[in-house]
Amino acid sequence: MTRHVDVLIIGAGLSGIGMACHLTRQQTGRSYAILERRTSIGGTWDLFRYPGIRSDSDMFTFGYDFRPWHGTKVLAEGPWIRDYIEQTAVEYGITEHIRFGRRATTARWSSATAMWTVEAIDEQTGETEIYTCNFLVGCTGYYDYDNGYRPRFPGEENFGGQIVHPQHWPEGLDYSGKRVVVIGSGATAITLLPAMSDKAAHVTMLQRSPTYATTLPADDPMAVGMKLAKVPAKIIYRIGRIRNIALQRMIYQLSRSNPKAVKKVLLGAVRMQVGANVDMRHFTPTYNPWDQRLCMVPNGDFFKVVRNGKASIVTDHIETFTENGIRLVSGEEIPADLVVSATGLTLQMLGGMSLEVDGEPVVVRDRVFYKGALLDGVPNAMVVFGYINASWTLKADLAAEYFCRVLNHMKANGLTRVEAVARDSDRSPHSIMGSSLTAGYVQRGDAAMVRQGTNGPWWMAHNYYHDRKLLREDVIDEGILTFSAAEGASTPTSPLEGSRTA
Ligand SMILES: Cc1cc2nc3c(=O)[nH]c(=O)nc-3n(C[C@H](O)[C@H](O)[C@H](O)COP(=O)(O)OP(=O)(O)OC[C@H]3O[C@@H](n4cnc5c(N)ncnc54)[C@H](O)[C@@H]3O)c2cc1C
């Protein structure tokens, strides 16, 4: 049986739930459903279970624009974020629209019917289900859920201990009294070090090169003060959000315009926290601040465990795993019972789903984003892709709002089809991530990601203020989008059970 909805959302993470809320909030009057591969809501925040998992963005900006985050913690633990997303879904009556355990594999657009046909596999039964929809929305995040990035190291087969990846953390893994080596220097490694050092005999962070990290208070003093003064949560959230968006942008801009000064301040603060006995070489990256994401350290927990010796940092290259640990190029050997390969993500668009437009395969890597939301040459489809140099949600919210504006514009004008078509000169050779951040996973992902545009609405600015105007205020029909009322548009006959009009 084919099930039909007006809008089919793929993914029930932060973006998919947010998208569904916006459909309701903006009274689009469209029926919708969400296909979610997992058996629960939350995406990233349901998948990742390593010790200490937390956000690296402040919650005033990582939370949805329309739903205040009530806590005072600046960064939040993974399970709290999962609860927040889940509660948002409950509050907006979204949960019953989700079909869990369904992996979308293919989406085919037909201009004759002005509809998408989506194939999904019920991962429990292996059965294929067919859905049709007028609009397709990809909220699948930006990485491969099945495979974290896990390089193979020489001599791994000789190692007598266990090797795990943070993306596939074994339930109940007991590391008490063990000597742990965490390979990597990103936000995950920086979180794991303090989180594991309580129970482990010792934790060593083994990095090829250092990352910038900066301390911030675990609790937001302004939020704590306002809460004590009984200021309503909505107001605290609004003020905190405005402040943090501005602060974050200012630090980012300053890092671009005056990297030397920012570097000096960041490294000076690290020196004060780790003390005189720790070699600053382990904290001094070769690149400038914000060439890669700046890591946040609540109450300096990472620096504290390095200072008190519960954890240490080694900057070197792996020569080979041995039976008892890892031998480095310098000749040093680090003994280990457990190795955590915090080596990152494998980037992927659309959760591995393939797209076709009138029988022609769409290679996402060759496309550009119109306003960072609509894929060029793909009718009636949008992809939610958040910020990587700020909170993902800031952009996800704006993009979802914009998409609802497009839907309402179409309804008001009797239109059924919208498409953004780029010219060759609108397309740059770089990926949307590649030219702004130099992190390894961003570079590896160049093969999968959408291209950066060269001008106007094709150029992704990665800037909230710029996008707020572009997506929230600028007119919808400004001459680049093509709209039509498709003559062949068919009326669906079997609405999806449980789907409701937003
Ligand atoms: C460890 C970690 C920490 C992070 N911390 C931050 C942070 O602090 N700040 C920040 O801004 N960003 C952070 N990010 C990025 C983070 O992924 C986003 O912030 C945000 O959670 C993305 O939400 P999403 O819903 O777009 O994607 P996801 O959270 O990835 O959710 C995608 C959903 O789509 C589903 N899905 C995928 N493919 C299919 C398919 N084919 N069919 C059906 N369902 C599918 C998945 O199962 C999943 O539920 C972090 C990422 C990681 C891995």
XYZ file of C-alpha atoms and ligand atoms in Angstrom:
555
model
C 0.000 0.000 0.000
C 1.242 3.470 -0.813
C 0.925 6.020 1.972
C 0.650 9.691 1.137
C 1.398 12.912 3.029
C 1.923 16.480 1.880
C 5.329 16.730 3.572
C 7.542 13.750 4.304
C 10.394 14.458 6.706
C 13.317 12.035 6.891
C 14.894 11.926 10.370
C 13.595 12.580 13.883
C 16.630 14.309 15.360
C 16.867 17.924 16.424
C 16.200 19.129 12.852
C 13.334 16.770 11.974
C 11.423 17.495 15.169
C 12.115 21.216 14.734
C 10.841 21.074 11.136
C 7.598 19.410 12.228
C 7.098 22.051 14.961
C 7.515 24.855 12.425
C 4.982 23.241 10.078
C 2.490 23.450 12.936
C 3.532 26.821 14.297
C 3.244 28.487 10.900
C -0.136 26.924 10.202
C 0.901 25.493 6.884
C -2.169 23.255 6.861
C -0.113 20.415 5.367
C -0.233 16.813 6.484
C 3.148 15.402 7.391
C 4.946 12.319 8.648
C 8.485 11.561 9.743
C 10.414 8.433 8.747
C 13.037 7.648 11.358
C 15.472 4.829 11.089
C 16.097 4.472 14.821
C 13.531 3.337 17.351
C 13.627 6.620 19.276
C 13.780 10.376 18.872
C 16.965 12.417 19.210
C 19.370 11.485 16.395
C 22.900 12.362 17.491
C 21.786 12.663 21.105
C 20.337 9.185 21.097
C 23.161 7.540 19.165
C 26.197 8.779 21.096
C 26.551 7.180 24.553
C 30.190 7.672 25.528
C 31.007 8.855 29.070
C 30.432 12.564 29.596
C 28.705 13.127 26.189
C 27.605 16.767 26.116
C 26.993 19.636 23.761
C 29.864 21.797 22.653
C 27.509 24.713 22.017
C 25.769 26.769 24.666
C 22.188 25.724 25.211
C 20.732 29.204 24.734
C 21.639 28.916 21.068
C 21.541 25.141 20.704
C 17.916 25.068 21.915
C 15.066 25.864 19.533
C 14.168 29.478 18.995
C 10.564 28.734 19.961
C 11.111 26.548 23.038
C 13.200 27.816 25.953
C 15.869 25.656 27.510
C 15.172 25.900 31.229
C 18.526 24.823 32.662
C 21.324 27.135 33.751
C 24.165 24.882 32.554
C 25.977 26.449 29.625
C 26.662 23.082 27.973
C 24.232 20.215 28.460
C 24.700 16.484 28.809
C 23.548 14.290 25.927
C 20.602 12.641 27.740
C 19.210 16.076 28.700
C 19.323 17.191 25.080
C 17.594 13.968 24.025
C 14.858 14.633 26.631
C 14.482 18.202 25.432
C 13.944 17.060 21.826
C 11.584 14.313 22.941
C 9.554 16.681 25.133
C 9.339 19.176 22.283
C 7.874 16.420 20.106
C 5.339 15.548 22.798
C 4.372 19.190 23.321
C 3.671 19.659 19.610
C 1.926 16.292 19.165
C 4.615 15.117 16.749
C 5.441 11.695 18.171
C 2.429 9.981 16.617
C 3.511 11.233 13.179
C 6.798 9.334 13.381
C 7.228 5.934 11.778
C 10.188 4.484 13.635
C 12.534 1.811 12.334
C 12.131 2.981 8.706
C 15.267 3.678 6.664
C 14.540 5.772 3.607
C 16.610 4.385 0.747
C 15.416 6.102 -2.427
C 13.353 9.154 -3.343
C 12.141 9.644 -6.919
C 10.521 12.839 -8.181
C 8.068 12.628 -11.062
C 7.156 15.835 -12.866
C 4.183 14.030 -14.414
C 2.508 13.533 -11.049
C 4.332 16.375 -9.223
C 5.072 13.954 -6.428
C 7.901 12.180 -4.697
C 7.863 8.411 -4.286
C 9.990 7.321 -1.360
C 11.069 3.776 -0.641
C 11.849 2.853 2.934
C 12.899 -0.386 4.524
C 11.364 -1.504 7.780
C 14.651 -2.520 9.355
C 13.001 -5.038 11.664
C 11.044 -6.998 9.062
C 13.146 -6.165 6.007
C 9.992 -5.186 4.125
C 9.998 -2.289 1.695
C 7.322 0.366 2.146
C 6.332 2.995 -0.403
C 5.389 6.540 0.525
C 4.385 9.419 -1.689
C 4.550 13.098 -0.827
C 4.382 16.507 -2.439
C 7.407 17.817 -0.531
C 10.446 15.975 0.735
C 12.537 17.287 3.638
C 15.912 15.746 4.493
C 16.707 16.074 8.212
C 19.269 13.307 8.287
C 22.185 15.255 9.776
C 25.581 15.182 8.118
C 27.277 11.922 8.962
C 27.074 8.161 8.480
C 25.321 6.535 11.436
C 26.711 3.090 10.689
C 30.377 3.933 10.354
C 32.360 6.372 12.447
C 35.681 7.395 10.928
C 38.034 4.719 12.153
C 41.469 4.527 10.523
C 43.209 1.141 10.758
C 46.477 1.371 12.684
C 49.472 -0.881 12.056
C 49.766 -3.813 14.456
C 46.198 -3.555 15.812
C 45.873 -7.315 15.543
C 48.669 -7.748 18.108
C 47.001 -5.562 20.730
C 45.810 -7.543 23.762
C 43.342 -4.874 24.961
C 40.094 -3.504 23.555
C 39.612 -0.783 20.913
C 36.321 1.150 20.842
C 34.913 4.066 18.827
C 32.828 6.728 20.642
C 30.070 6.393 18.019
C 29.660 2.705 18.838
C 30.222 2.730 22.604
C 29.607 -0.742 24.063
C 26.844 -0.682 26.667
C 28.180 -1.175 30.198
C 31.844 -0.967 29.155
C 33.810 -1.195 32.417
C 37.029 0.776 32.352
C 37.606 0.923 36.127
C 41.278 0.650 36.967
C 42.228 0.418 33.295
C 44.904 2.324 31.468
C 43.043 4.194 28.765
C 44.452 5.870 25.657
C 42.146 8.248 23.786
C 43.316 8.844 20.220
C 42.223 12.280 18.988
C 42.146 15.913 20.034
C 38.645 17.103 19.184
C 35.648 17.864 21.388
C 35.038 14.146 22.033
C 38.566 13.485 23.294
C 38.470 16.656 25.402
C 35.197 15.453 26.973
C 36.371 11.866 27.495
C 39.539 12.765 29.373
C 37.897 14.232 32.513
C 34.868 11.941 32.260
C 36.936 8.722 32.283
C 39.743 9.783 34.595
C 37.682 9.254 37.773
C 37.425 5.488 37.322
C 40.342 4.719 35.009
C 43.848 4.093 36.363
C 45.095 6.777 33.979
C 43.894 8.375 30.762
C 46.295 9.497 28.047
C 45.164 11.663 25.192
C 47.254 10.806 22.152
C 47.072 13.512 19.522
C 48.857 14.168 16.276
C 48.288 17.882 16.697
C 46.637 20.060 19.362
C 43.274 21.818 19.242
C 42.256 25.159 20.759
C 40.184 24.744 23.894
C 38.779 27.377 26.186
C 37.166 27.318 29.603
C 33.725 28.659 30.315
C 31.668 28.487 33.491
C 29.614 25.283 33.826
C 26.661 27.408 34.986
C 25.761 30.666 33.298
C 26.111 33.322 36.042
C 23.597 35.620 34.377
C 21.018 32.846 34.069
C 21.593 31.735 37.662
C 21.156 35.315 38.919
C 18.003 35.915 36.899
C 16.536 32.591 37.978
C 17.127 33.494 41.634
C 15.438 36.831 40.974
C 12.487 34.841 39.581
C 12.760 36.256 36.066
C 10.505 34.131 33.815
C 12.383 31.370 31.951
C 11.235 32.717 28.574
C 12.877 36.070 29.224
C 16.097 34.531 30.544
C 16.248 32.395 27.401
C 15.606 35.317 25.071
C 18.255 37.518 26.690
C 20.793 34.688 26.944
C 20.222 33.817 23.315
C 20.673 37.336 21.984
C 23.825 37.728 24.080
C 25.350 34.391 23.061
C 24.644 34.768 19.347
C 26.392 38.139 19.430
C 29.291 36.951 21.604
C 29.890 33.852 19.532
C 29.865 35.836 16.305
C 32.177 38.462 17.783
C 34.724 35.842 18.891
C 34.524 34.135 15.493
C 35.029 37.431 13.627
C 37.840 38.491 15.925
C 39.553 35.141 15.349
C 39.399 35.762 11.588
C 40.495 39.400 11.721
C 43.075 39.242 14.525
C 44.140 35.619 14.975
C 47.413 36.465 16.712
C 45.728 38.324 19.547
C 43.033 35.679 20.007
C 45.680 32.950 20.010
C 47.635 34.793 22.697
C 44.591 35.157 24.926
C 43.523 31.506 24.476
C 46.984 30.100 25.168
C 47.548 32.467 28.111
C 44.370 31.178 29.734
C 45.453 27.565 29.191
C 48.853 28.211 30.764
C 47.185 29.604 33.884
C 45.029 26.523 34.222
C 47.481 23.713 33.543
C 50.309 25.208 35.587
C 54.003 25.579 34.833
C 54.805 21.858 34.677
C 52.786 21.006 31.598
C 54.362 21.468 28.178
C 52.380 24.107 26.219
C 53.322 22.330 22.999
C 50.321 20.049 23.660
C 47.957 23.022 23.572
C 49.457 25.083 20.769
C 47.873 24.295 17.392
C 49.624 25.038 14.114
C 46.488 26.717 12.730
C 44.633 29.856 13.765
C 41.666 29.959 16.159
C 38.424 28.964 14.404
C 40.207 27.426 11.400
C 38.770 24.469 13.273
C 35.961 24.432 15.799
C 36.989 25.887 19.170
C 36.423 23.328 21.966
C 34.601 24.382 25.122
C 35.712 23.171 28.558
C 33.150 23.651 31.354
C 34.832 24.806 34.583
C 38.179 23.843 33.062
C 37.558 20.111 33.791
C 39.896 19.007 31.005
C 42.738 21.244 32.164
C 42.245 20.194 35.825
C 42.792 16.484 35.191
C 45.919 17.243 33.187
C 47.218 19.492 35.941
C 46.571 16.979 38.739
C 48.125 14.115 36.779
C 45.026 11.909 36.465
C 45.355 12.382 32.738
C 48.134 13.353 30.384
C 48.625 14.426 26.806
C 51.098 13.023 24.296
C 51.648 14.711 20.951
C 53.171 12.225 18.543
C 52.387 9.795 15.734
C 51.520 6.120 16.077
C 54.135 3.751 14.733
C 52.344 0.556 15.690
C 50.080 -1.060 18.227
C 51.916 -3.620 20.361
C 50.567 -6.360 22.611
C 50.527 -3.987 25.594
C 49.818 -0.617 24.095
C 50.943 1.806 21.412
C 54.482 2.516 20.231
C 55.048 6.004 18.905
C 57.318 7.299 16.170
C 59.498 8.882 18.893
C 60.113 5.378 20.320
C 58.021 5.980 23.436
C 55.470 3.276 24.282
C 52.173 4.055 26.012
C 50.787 1.085 27.941
C 47.050 0.565 27.397
C 44.250 -1.807 28.324
C 41.608 0.170 26.433
C 42.042 2.417 23.372
C 39.304 4.850 22.395
C 39.568 5.878 18.776
C 38.042 9.374 18.982
C 38.945 9.861 15.339
C 35.686 11.412 14.201
C 32.807 11.067 11.811
C 32.353 9.899 8.244
C 30.410 12.668 6.533
C 27.345 11.766 4.515
C 24.410 13.666 3.032
C 20.788 12.514 3.158
C 21.562 9.522 5.360
C 22.770 7.558 2.341
C 19.422 7.919 0.555
C 19.609 8.182 -3.268
C 17.646 10.825 -5.189
C 16.244 10.834 -8.709
C 14.482 13.555 -10.652
C 12.441 12.234 -13.586
C 14.622 9.163 -13.837
C 17.937 11.065 -13.617
C 20.115 10.332 -10.554
C 21.000 13.409 -8.477
C 24.626 13.589 -7.339
C 24.313 15.748 -4.256
C 27.997 16.617 -4.311
C 27.523 18.464 -7.614
C 24.619 20.593 -6.405
C 24.493 23.944 -4.632
C 22.122 25.086 -1.925
C 19.706 27.915 -2.583
C 19.690 29.971 0.638
C 21.341 26.995 2.322
C 18.027 25.152 2.159
C 16.849 24.074 -1.306
C 18.943 21.748 -3.482
C 19.387 23.165 -6.968
C 17.559 21.296 -9.721
C 15.549 19.223 -7.252
C 11.874 20.258 -7.147
C 9.831 20.401 -3.967
C 12.664 19.347 -1.693
C 14.685 20.891 1.055
C 17.586 19.747 3.198
C 18.173 21.049 6.705
C 21.857 21.696 7.232
C 22.837 23.655 10.339
C 25.886 25.725 11.208
C 29.241 24.158 11.838
C 30.844 27.367 13.126
C 27.963 28.072 15.545
C 25.018 26.147 16.972
C 23.456 23.864 14.369
C 19.964 24.757 15.567
C 20.279 28.475 14.802
C 20.310 27.668 11.102
C 18.004 24.628 11.299
C 15.304 26.864 12.816
C 15.729 29.571 10.174
C 15.700 27.050 7.310
C 12.556 25.348 8.609
C 10.838 28.699 9.025
C 11.797 29.630 5.484
C 10.475 26.380 4.070
C 7.114 27.011 5.775
C 7.057 30.507 4.244
C 7.571 28.906 0.814
C 4.739 26.430 1.481
C 2.391 29.205 2.558
C 3.337 31.331 -0.444
C 2.550 28.410 -2.745
C -0.763 27.724 -1.078
C -1.807 31.363 -1.279
C -0.988 31.452 -5.012
C -2.302 28.034 -6.035
C 1.199 26.723 -6.849
C 2.275 23.103 -6.587
C 5.875 23.053 -7.727
C 8.971 25.013 -6.708
C 12.494 24.598 -7.974
C 15.767 26.466 -7.619
C 17.981 26.130 -10.678
C 21.588 27.269 -10.501
C 23.784 28.337 -13.388
C 27.296 26.867 -13.660
C 28.715 30.200 -12.542
C 26.739 29.944 -9.275
C 28.728 26.850 -8.258
C 32.191 26.900 -6.683
C 34.520 23.873 -6.572
C 34.573 23.947 -2.738
C 32.195 22.142 -0.453
C 29.944 24.155 1.852
C 32.250 23.244 4.722
C 35.621 22.979 3.025
C 36.691 26.558 2.711
C 35.736 27.647 6.238
C 37.019 24.884 8.499
C 40.115 22.739 8.075
C 39.248 19.875 10.439
C 40.117 16.410 9.121
C 36.526 15.253 8.919
C 35.522 18.362 6.987
C 38.255 17.716 4.462
C 37.381 14.036 4.210
C 33.766 14.985 3.682
C 34.498 17.105 0.645
C 33.552 14.151 -1.543
C 30.058 13.965 -0.056
C 29.013 17.535 0.678
C 27.061 20.034 -1.417
C 29.144 22.701 -3.210
C 29.488 26.219 -1.900
C 27.821 28.839 -4.096
C 29.609 31.851 -5.553
C 27.086 34.626 -5.114
C 23.830 35.957 -3.682
C 21.450 33.335 -2.311
C 23.736 30.512 -3.475
C 26.572 31.560 -1.206
C 26.389 30.058 2.269
C 27.632 32.724 4.633
C 27.613 30.584 7.789
C 26.442 33.723 9.544
C 23.245 33.879 11.569
C 22.611 37.606 11.058
C 23.041 37.291 7.306
C 20.782 34.246 7.126
C 18.113 35.737 9.367
C 17.482 38.432 6.795
C 17.807 36.062 3.830
C 15.484 33.405 5.184
C 13.096 35.268 7.454
C 12.648 38.644 5.764
C 13.541 38.582 2.056
C 10.660 38.075 -0.389
C 10.030 34.500 -1.475
C 9.574 35.049 -5.196
C 12.655 37.161 -5.966
C 13.210 35.835 -9.491
C 15.440 32.794 -8.976
C 12.946 30.213 -7.798
C 10.651 28.861 -10.474
C 7.102 28.197 -9.370
C 4.331 26.489 -11.278
C 0.964 24.875 -10.852
C 1.702 21.446 -12.268
C -1.125 20.284 -14.472
C -0.474 16.615 -13.870
C -0.560 16.979 -10.093
C -2.561 14.061 -8.792
C -4.658 13.876 -5.690
C -3.505 11.222 -3.267
C -6.025 8.553 -2.398
C -4.603 6.850 0.662
C -3.508 9.290 3.338
C -0.947 7.942 5.763
C -2.583 6.540 8.842
C -1.880 8.699 11.887
C -0.801 11.696 9.783
C -2.522 14.904 10.666
C -2.636 18.329 9.147
C -0.162 20.757 10.749
C 29.163 13.904 19.445
C 28.565 15.086 18.744
C 28.408 16.284 19.415
C 27.835 17.372 18.764
N 27.734 18.558 19.447
C 27.227 19.621 18.806
C 27.113 20.873 19.471
O 27.449 21.024 20.628
N 26.623 21.914 18.770
C 26.222 21.802 17.485
O 25.773 22.779 16.911
N 26.307 20.637 16.838
C 26.792 19.552 17.461
N 26.881 18.367 16.793
C 26.328 18.241 15.461
C 24.928 17.598 15.621
O 24.847 16.463 14.857
C 23.850 18.620 15.342
O 23.963 19.658 16.220
C 22.414 18.136 15.477
O 22.220 17.240 16.511
C 22.004 17.592 14.169
O 20.628 17.307 14.222
P 19.928 16.663 12.975
O 18.565 16.312 13.398
O 20.098 17.545 11.803
O 20.789 15.357 12.666
P 21.000 14.085 13.550
O 21.061 14.390 14.983
O 22.172 13.380 12.965
O 19.682 13.243 13.290
C 19.428 12.676 12.032
C 18.323 11.638 12.174
O 18.009 11.149 10.882
C 17.916 9.738 10.922
N 18.252 9.225 9.604
C 19.425 9.369 8.937
N 19.347 8.791 7.736
C 18.102 8.261 7.642
C 17.432 7.519 6.611
N 18.018 7.225 5.452
N 16.151 7.141 6.848
C 15.528 7.432 8.017
N 16.126 8.128 9.019
C 17.403 8.546 8.821
C 18.919 9.332 11.985
O 18.617 8.048 12.495
C 18.748 10.447 13.003
O 17.755 10.151 13.953
C 27.431 17.265 17.416
C 27.608 16.059 16.739
C 28.160 14.980 17.381
C 28.341 13.714 16.622
